[in-house]
mmCIF file of C-alpha atoms and ligand atoms in Angstrom:
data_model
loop_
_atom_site.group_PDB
_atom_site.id
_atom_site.type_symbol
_atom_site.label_atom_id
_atom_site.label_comp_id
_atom_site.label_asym_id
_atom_site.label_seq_id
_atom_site.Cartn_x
_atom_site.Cartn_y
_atom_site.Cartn_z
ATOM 1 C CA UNK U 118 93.264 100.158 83.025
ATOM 2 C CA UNK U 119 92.553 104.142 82.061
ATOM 3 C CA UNK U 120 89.528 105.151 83.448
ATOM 4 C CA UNK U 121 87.256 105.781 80.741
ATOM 5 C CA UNK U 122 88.232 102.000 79.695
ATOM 6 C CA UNK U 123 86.939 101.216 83.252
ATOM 7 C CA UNK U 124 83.935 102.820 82.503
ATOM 8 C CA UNK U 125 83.417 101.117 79.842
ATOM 9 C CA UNK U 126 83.901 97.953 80.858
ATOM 10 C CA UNK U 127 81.567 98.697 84.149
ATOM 11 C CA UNK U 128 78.976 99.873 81.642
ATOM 12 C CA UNK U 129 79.186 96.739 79.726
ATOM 13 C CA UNK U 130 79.027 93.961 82.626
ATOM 14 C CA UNK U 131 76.898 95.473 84.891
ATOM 15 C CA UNK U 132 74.317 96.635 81.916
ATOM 16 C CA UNK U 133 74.035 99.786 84.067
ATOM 17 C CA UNK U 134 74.210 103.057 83.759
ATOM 18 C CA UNK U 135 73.811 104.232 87.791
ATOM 19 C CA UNK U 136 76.046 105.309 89.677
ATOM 20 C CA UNK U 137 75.604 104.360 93.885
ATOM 21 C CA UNK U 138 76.686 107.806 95.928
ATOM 22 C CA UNK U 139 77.816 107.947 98.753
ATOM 23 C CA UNK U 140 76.397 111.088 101.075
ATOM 24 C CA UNK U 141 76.987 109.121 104.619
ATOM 25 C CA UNK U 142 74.691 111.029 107.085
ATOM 26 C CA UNK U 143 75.247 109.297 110.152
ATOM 27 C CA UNK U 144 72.266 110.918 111.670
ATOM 28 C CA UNK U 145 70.267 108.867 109.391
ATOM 29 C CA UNK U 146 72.430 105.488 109.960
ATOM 30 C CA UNK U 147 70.625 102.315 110.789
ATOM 31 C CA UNK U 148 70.124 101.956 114.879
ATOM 32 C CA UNK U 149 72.556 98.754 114.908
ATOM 33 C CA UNK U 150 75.270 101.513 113.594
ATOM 34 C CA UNK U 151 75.024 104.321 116.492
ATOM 35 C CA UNK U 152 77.757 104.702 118.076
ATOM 36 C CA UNK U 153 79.649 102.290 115.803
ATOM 37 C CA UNK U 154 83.787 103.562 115.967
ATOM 38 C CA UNK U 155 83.691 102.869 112.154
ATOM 39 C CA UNK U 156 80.169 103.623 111.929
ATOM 40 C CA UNK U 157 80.801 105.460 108.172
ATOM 41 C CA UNK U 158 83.002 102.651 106.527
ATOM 42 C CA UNK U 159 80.656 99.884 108.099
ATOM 43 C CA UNK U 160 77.607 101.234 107.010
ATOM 44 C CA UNK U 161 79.656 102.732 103.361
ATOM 45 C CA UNK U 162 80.733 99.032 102.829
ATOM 46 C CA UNK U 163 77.493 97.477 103.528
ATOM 47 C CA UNK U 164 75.662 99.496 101.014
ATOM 48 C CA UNK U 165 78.615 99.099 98.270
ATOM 49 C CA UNK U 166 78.129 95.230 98.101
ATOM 50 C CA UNK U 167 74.477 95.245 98.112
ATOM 51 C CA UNK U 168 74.300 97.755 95.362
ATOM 52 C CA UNK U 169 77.288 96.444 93.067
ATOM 53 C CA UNK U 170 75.517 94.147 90.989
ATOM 54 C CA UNK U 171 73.225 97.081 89.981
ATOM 55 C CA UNK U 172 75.831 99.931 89.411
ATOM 56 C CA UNK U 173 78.525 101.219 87.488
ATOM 57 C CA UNK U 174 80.477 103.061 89.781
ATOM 58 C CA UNK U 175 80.545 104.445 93.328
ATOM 59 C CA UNK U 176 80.933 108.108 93.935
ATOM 60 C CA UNK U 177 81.931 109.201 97.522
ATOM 61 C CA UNK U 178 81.294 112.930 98.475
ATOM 62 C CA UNK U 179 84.353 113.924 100.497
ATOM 63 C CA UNK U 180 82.757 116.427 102.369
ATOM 64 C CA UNK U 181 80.741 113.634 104.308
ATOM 65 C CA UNK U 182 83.670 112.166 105.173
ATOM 66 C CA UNK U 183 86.217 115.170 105.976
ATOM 67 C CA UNK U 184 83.407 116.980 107.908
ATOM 68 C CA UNK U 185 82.885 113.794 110.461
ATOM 69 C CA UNK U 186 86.721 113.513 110.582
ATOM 70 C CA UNK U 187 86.637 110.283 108.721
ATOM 71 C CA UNK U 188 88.839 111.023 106.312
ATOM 72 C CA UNK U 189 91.001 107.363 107.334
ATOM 73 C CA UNK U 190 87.370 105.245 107.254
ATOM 74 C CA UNK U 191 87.177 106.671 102.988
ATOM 75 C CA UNK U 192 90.274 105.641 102.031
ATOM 76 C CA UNK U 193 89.994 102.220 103.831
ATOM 77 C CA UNK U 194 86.723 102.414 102.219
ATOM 78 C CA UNK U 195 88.163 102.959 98.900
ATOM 79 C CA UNK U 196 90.480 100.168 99.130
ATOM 80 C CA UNK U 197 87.834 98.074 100.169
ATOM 81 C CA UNK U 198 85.820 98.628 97.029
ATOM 82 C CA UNK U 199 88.641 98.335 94.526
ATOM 83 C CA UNK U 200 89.905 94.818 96.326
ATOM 84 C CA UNK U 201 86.543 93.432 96.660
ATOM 85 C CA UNK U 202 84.555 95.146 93.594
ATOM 86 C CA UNK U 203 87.956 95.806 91.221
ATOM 87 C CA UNK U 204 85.817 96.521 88.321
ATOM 88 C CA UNK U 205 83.732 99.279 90.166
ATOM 89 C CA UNK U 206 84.895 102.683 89.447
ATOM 90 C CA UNK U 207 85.821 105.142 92.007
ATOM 91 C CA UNK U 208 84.708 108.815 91.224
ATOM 92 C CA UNK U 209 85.452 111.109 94.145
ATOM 93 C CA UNK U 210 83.305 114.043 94.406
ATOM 94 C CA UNK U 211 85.069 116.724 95.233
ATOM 95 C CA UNK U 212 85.082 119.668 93.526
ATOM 96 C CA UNK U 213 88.312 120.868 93.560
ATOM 97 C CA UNK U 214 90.090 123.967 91.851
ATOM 98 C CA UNK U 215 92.835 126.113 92.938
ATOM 99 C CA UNK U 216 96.085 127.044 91.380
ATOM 100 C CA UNK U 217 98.340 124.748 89.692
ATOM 101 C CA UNK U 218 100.809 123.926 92.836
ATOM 102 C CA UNK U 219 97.702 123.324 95.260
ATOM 103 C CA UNK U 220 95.557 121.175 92.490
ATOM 104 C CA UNK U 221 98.886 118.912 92.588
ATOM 105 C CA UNK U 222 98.115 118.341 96.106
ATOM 106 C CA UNK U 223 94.569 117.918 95.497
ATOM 107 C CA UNK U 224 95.506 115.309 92.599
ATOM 108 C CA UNK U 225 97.579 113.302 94.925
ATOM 109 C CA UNK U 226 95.154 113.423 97.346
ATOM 110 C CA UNK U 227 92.366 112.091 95.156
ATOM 111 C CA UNK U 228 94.593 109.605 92.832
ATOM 112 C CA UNK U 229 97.209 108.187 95.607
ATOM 113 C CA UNK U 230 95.533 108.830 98.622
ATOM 114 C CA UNK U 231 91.783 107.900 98.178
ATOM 115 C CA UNK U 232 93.273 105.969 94.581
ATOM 116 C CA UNK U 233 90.365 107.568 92.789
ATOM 117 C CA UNK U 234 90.170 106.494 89.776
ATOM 118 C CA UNK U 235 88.153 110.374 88.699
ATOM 119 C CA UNK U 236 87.787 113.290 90.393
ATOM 120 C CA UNK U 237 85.165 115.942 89.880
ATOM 121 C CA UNK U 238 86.763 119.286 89.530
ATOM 122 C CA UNK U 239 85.711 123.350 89.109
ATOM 123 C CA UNK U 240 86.596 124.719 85.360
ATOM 124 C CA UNK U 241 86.118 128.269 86.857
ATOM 125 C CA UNK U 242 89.974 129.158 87.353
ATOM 126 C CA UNK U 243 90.809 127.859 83.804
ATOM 127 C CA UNK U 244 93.486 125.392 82.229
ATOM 128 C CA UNK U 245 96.253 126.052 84.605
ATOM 129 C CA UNK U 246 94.187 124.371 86.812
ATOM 130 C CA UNK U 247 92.981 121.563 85.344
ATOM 131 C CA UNK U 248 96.292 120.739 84.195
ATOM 132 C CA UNK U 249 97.754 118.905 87.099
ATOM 133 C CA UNK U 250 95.016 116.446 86.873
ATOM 134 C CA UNK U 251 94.982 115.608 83.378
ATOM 135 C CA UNK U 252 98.921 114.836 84.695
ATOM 136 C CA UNK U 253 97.383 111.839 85.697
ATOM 137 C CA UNK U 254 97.024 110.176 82.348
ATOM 138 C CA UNK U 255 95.356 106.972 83.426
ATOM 139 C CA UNK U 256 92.733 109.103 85.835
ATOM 140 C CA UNK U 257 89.238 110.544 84.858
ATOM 141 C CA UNK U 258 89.157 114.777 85.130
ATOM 142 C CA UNK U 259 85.057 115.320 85.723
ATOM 143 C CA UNK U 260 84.566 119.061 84.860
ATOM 144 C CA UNK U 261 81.749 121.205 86.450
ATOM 145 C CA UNK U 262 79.448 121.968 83.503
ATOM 146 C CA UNK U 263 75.919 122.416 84.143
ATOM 147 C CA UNK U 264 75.278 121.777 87.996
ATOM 148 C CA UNK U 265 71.962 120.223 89.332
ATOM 149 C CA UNK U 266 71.123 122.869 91.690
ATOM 150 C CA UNK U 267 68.555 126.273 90.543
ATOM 151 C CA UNK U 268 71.305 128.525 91.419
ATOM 152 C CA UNK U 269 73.465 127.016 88.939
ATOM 153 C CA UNK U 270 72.115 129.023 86.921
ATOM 154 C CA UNK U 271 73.135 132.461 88.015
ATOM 155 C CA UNK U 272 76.668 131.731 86.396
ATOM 156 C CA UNK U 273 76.059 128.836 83.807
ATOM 157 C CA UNK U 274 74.157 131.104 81.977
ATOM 158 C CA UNK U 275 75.777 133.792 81.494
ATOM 159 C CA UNK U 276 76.175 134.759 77.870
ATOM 160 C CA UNK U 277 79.887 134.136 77.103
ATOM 161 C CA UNK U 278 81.574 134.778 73.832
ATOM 162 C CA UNK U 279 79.342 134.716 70.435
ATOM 163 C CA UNK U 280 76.076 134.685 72.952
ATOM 164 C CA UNK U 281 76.973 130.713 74.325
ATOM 165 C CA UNK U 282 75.680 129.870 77.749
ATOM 166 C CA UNK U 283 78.577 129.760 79.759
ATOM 167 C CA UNK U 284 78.265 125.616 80.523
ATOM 168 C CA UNK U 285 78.314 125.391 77.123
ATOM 169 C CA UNK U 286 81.174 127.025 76.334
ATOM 170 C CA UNK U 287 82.720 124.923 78.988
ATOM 171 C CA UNK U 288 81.553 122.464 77.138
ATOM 172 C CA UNK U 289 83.225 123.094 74.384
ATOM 173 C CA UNK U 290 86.518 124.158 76.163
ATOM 174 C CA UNK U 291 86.898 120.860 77.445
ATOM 175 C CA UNK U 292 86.085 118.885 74.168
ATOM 176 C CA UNK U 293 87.915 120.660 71.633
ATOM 177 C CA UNK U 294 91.262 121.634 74.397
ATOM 178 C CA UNK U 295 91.055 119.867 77.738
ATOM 179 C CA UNK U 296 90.263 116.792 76.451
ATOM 180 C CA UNK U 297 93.399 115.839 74.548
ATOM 181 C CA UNK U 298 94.050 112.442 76.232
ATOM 182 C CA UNK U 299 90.447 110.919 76.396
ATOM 183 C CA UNK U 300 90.554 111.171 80.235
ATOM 184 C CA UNK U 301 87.391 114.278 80.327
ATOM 185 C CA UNK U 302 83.826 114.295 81.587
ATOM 186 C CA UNK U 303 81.754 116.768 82.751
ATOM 187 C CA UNK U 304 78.734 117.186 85.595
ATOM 188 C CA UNK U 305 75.209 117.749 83.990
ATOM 189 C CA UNK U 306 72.392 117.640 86.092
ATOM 190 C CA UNK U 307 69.198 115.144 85.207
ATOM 191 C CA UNK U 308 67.401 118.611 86.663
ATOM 192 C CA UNK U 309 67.646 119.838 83.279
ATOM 193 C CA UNK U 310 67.541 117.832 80.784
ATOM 194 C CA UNK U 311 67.553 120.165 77.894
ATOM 195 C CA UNK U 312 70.754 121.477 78.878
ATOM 196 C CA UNK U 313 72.096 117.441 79.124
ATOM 197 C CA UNK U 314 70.679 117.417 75.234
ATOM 198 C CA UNK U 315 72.714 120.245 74.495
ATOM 199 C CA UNK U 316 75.711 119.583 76.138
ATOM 200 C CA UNK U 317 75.840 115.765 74.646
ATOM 201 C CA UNK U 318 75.031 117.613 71.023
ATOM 202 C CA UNK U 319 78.485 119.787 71.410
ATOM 203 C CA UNK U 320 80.779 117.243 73.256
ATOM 204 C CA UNK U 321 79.668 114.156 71.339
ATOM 205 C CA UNK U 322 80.620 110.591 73.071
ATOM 206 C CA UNK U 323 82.521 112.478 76.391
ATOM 207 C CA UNK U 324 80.917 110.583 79.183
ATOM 208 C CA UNK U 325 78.704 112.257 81.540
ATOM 209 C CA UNK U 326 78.263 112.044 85.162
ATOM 210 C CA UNK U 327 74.231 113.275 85.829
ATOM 211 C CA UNK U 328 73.334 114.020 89.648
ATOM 212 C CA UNK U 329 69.802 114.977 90.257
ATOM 213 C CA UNK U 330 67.569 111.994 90.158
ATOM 214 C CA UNK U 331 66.410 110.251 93.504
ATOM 215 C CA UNK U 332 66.203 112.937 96.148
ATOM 216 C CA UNK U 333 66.525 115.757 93.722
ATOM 217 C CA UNK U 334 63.291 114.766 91.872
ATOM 218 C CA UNK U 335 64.840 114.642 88.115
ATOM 219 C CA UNK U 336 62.903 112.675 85.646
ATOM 220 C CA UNK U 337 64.669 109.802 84.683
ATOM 221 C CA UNK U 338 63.070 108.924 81.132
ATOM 222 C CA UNK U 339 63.926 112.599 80.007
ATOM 223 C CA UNK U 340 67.529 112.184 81.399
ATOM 224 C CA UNK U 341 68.441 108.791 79.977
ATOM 225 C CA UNK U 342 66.671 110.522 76.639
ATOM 226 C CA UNK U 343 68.821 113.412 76.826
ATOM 227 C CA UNK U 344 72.504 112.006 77.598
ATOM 228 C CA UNK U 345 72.584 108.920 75.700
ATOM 229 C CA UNK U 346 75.795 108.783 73.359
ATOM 230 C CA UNK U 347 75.972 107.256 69.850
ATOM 231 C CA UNK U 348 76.554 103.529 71.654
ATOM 232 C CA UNK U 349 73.630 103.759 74.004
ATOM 233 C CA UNK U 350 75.485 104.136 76.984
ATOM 234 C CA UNK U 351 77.679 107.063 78.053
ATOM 235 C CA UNK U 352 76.472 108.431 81.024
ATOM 236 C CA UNK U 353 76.860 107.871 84.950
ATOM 237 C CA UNK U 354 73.714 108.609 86.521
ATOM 238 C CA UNK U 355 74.234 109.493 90.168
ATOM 239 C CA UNK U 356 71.329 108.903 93.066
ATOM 240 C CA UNK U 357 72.854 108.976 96.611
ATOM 241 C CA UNK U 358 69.721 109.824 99.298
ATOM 242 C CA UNK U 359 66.861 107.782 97.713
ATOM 243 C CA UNK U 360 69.782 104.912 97.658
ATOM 244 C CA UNK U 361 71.122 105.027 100.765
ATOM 245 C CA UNK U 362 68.130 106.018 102.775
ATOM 246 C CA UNK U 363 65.352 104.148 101.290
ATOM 247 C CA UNK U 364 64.706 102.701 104.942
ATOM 248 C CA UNK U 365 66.030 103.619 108.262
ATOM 249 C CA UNK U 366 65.087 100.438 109.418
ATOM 250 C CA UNK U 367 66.650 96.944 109.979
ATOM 251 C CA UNK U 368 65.996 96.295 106.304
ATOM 252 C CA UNK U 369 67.795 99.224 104.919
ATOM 253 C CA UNK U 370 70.507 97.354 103.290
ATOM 254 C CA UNK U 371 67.565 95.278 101.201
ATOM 255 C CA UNK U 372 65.811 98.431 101.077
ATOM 256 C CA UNK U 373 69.125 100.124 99.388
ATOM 257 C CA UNK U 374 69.413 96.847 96.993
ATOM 258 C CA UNK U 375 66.123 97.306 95.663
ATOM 259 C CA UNK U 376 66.313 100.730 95.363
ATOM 260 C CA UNK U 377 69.529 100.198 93.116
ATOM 261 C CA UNK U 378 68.087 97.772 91.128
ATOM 262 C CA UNK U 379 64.724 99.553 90.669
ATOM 263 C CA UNK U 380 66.930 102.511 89.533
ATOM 264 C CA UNK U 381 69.071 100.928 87.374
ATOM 265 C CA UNK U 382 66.001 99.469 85.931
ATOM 266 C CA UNK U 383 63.911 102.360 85.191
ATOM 267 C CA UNK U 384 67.069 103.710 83.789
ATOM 268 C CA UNK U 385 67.120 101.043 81.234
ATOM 269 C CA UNK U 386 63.958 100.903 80.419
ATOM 270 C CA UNK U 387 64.180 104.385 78.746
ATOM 271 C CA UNK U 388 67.598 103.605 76.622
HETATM 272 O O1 LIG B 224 75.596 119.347 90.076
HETATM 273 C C1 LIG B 224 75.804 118.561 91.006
HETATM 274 C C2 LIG B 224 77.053 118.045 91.280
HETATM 275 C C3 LIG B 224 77.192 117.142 92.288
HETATM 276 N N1 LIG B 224 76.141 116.750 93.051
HETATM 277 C C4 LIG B 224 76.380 115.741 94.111
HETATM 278 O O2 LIG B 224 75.668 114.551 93.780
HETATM 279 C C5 LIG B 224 75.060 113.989 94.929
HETATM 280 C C6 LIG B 224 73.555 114.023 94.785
HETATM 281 O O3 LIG B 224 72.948 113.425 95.903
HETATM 282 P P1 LIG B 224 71.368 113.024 95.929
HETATM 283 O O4 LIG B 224 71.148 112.549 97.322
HETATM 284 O O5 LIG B 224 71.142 111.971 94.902
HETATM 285 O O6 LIG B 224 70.611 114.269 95.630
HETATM 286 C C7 LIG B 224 75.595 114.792 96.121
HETATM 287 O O7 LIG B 224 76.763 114.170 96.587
HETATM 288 C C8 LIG B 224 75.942 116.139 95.510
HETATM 289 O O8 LIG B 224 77.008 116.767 96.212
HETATM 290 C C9 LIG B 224 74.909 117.258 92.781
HETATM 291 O O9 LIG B 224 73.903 116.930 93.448
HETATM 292 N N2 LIG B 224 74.768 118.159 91.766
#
């Protein structure tokens, strides 16, 4: 299955639109963890199957991983999730974006390696770029657009041709050329969610992947408000910390279930 049919689906039979990240700190793991050998997969998988029923994908942040040298630990992870959750889909958050011979590399390492079934990647070094990805035709390409953090805004907003913000010429690059296959999405931060209205006005049903609620204090009424598509789902709205931290004690994985499903809830309410 393509991965925007995944998405789909996962939006469908879950009746969620939240997306569980995964930002494994383990400075902030559970005491029955420390000193674990797996310690990252253990506690990764423990908070996957509590939060499943509530979410419609799983988004790992390799930098957690490949930082603690547990780059083996994600992609047992990974296979974990898509043998024991195989309608969950996989976005790894990466970033990526280099020139056309490295971002094969980076492809393989996202789509065979980790079998991602998206990849988050960096518009800024154009087409070329993006092009080895989108060679991938059953994968999901999630473009950089408008990023959750203040000083996205020091190039986002740059006036670009005829006086567009530059996220939303992005934007538009990526619906009207990128996106010939179906397989685009783009980042948009639930930070600001006048900037989600605007972007979902230009690229019309493109699904969106929205980091910035949870730890990152955006408003979850305005967000859902903002992104919604013409079906009343389209969006994947990340929350990592607030999910996977909600208690450091010996309750954390109900603490992370309820967390999930009080999410997933308040993001319904405001559909
Ligand atoms: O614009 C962006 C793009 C990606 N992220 C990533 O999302 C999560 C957010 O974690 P929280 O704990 O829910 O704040 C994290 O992995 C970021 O790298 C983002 O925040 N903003």
């Amino acid at each position: 299955m393509i991965f925007t049919q995944k998405l789909e689906h996962a939006w469908a039979t879950s009746n969620s639109m939240l997306m569980v990240g995964l930002d494994p700190d383990p400075q902030r793991f559970p005491a029955e963890l420390q000193g674990h050998p797996n310690a990252i997969f253990e506690f990764c998988r423990a908070i996957v199957d509590v939060t499943a029923p509530y979410a419609c994908g799983i988004k790992p942040q390799i930098a957690y991983f490949s930082a603690m040298r547990a780059e083996d630990q994600l992609e047992a992870l990974c296979e974990y999730i898509h043998e024991h959750h195989p309608g969950l889909p996989i976005v790894l958050d990466a970033k990526r974006g280099d020139i056309g011979s490295t971002a094969e590399q980076y492809a393989r390492e996202a789509y065979e390696r980790y079998q991602a079934d998206a990849v988050t990647v960096s518009p800024y070094m154009g087409f070329d770029t993006i092009q080895p990805y989108l060679a991938w035709n059953s994968k999901g390409v999630i473009v950089l657009c408008r990023t959750s953090n203040k000083g996205g805004s020091d190039l986002q907003f740059i006036e670009s041709k005829d006086d567009t913000p530059l996220y939303l010429h992005v934007a538009g690059l990526v619906a009207d050329h990128w996106n010939t296959n179906g397989q685009c999405a783009l980042v948009v931060g639930a930070t600001f969610p006048e900037e989600i209205a605007r972007v979902r006005e230009r690229v019309g049903d493109m699904p969106l992947l929205v980091p910035g609620i949870g730890a990152q204090g955006g408003d979850i009424p305005s967000t859902v408000k903002a992104g919604i598509d013409s079906k009343g789902t389209g969006m994947m709205i990340n929350s990592s910390r607030a999910i996977l931290y909600a208690s450091g004690g010996d309750d954390w994985r109900e603490a992370a279930a309820l967390a999930a499903r009080t999410t997933r809830d308040a993001i319904n309410a405001a559909r």
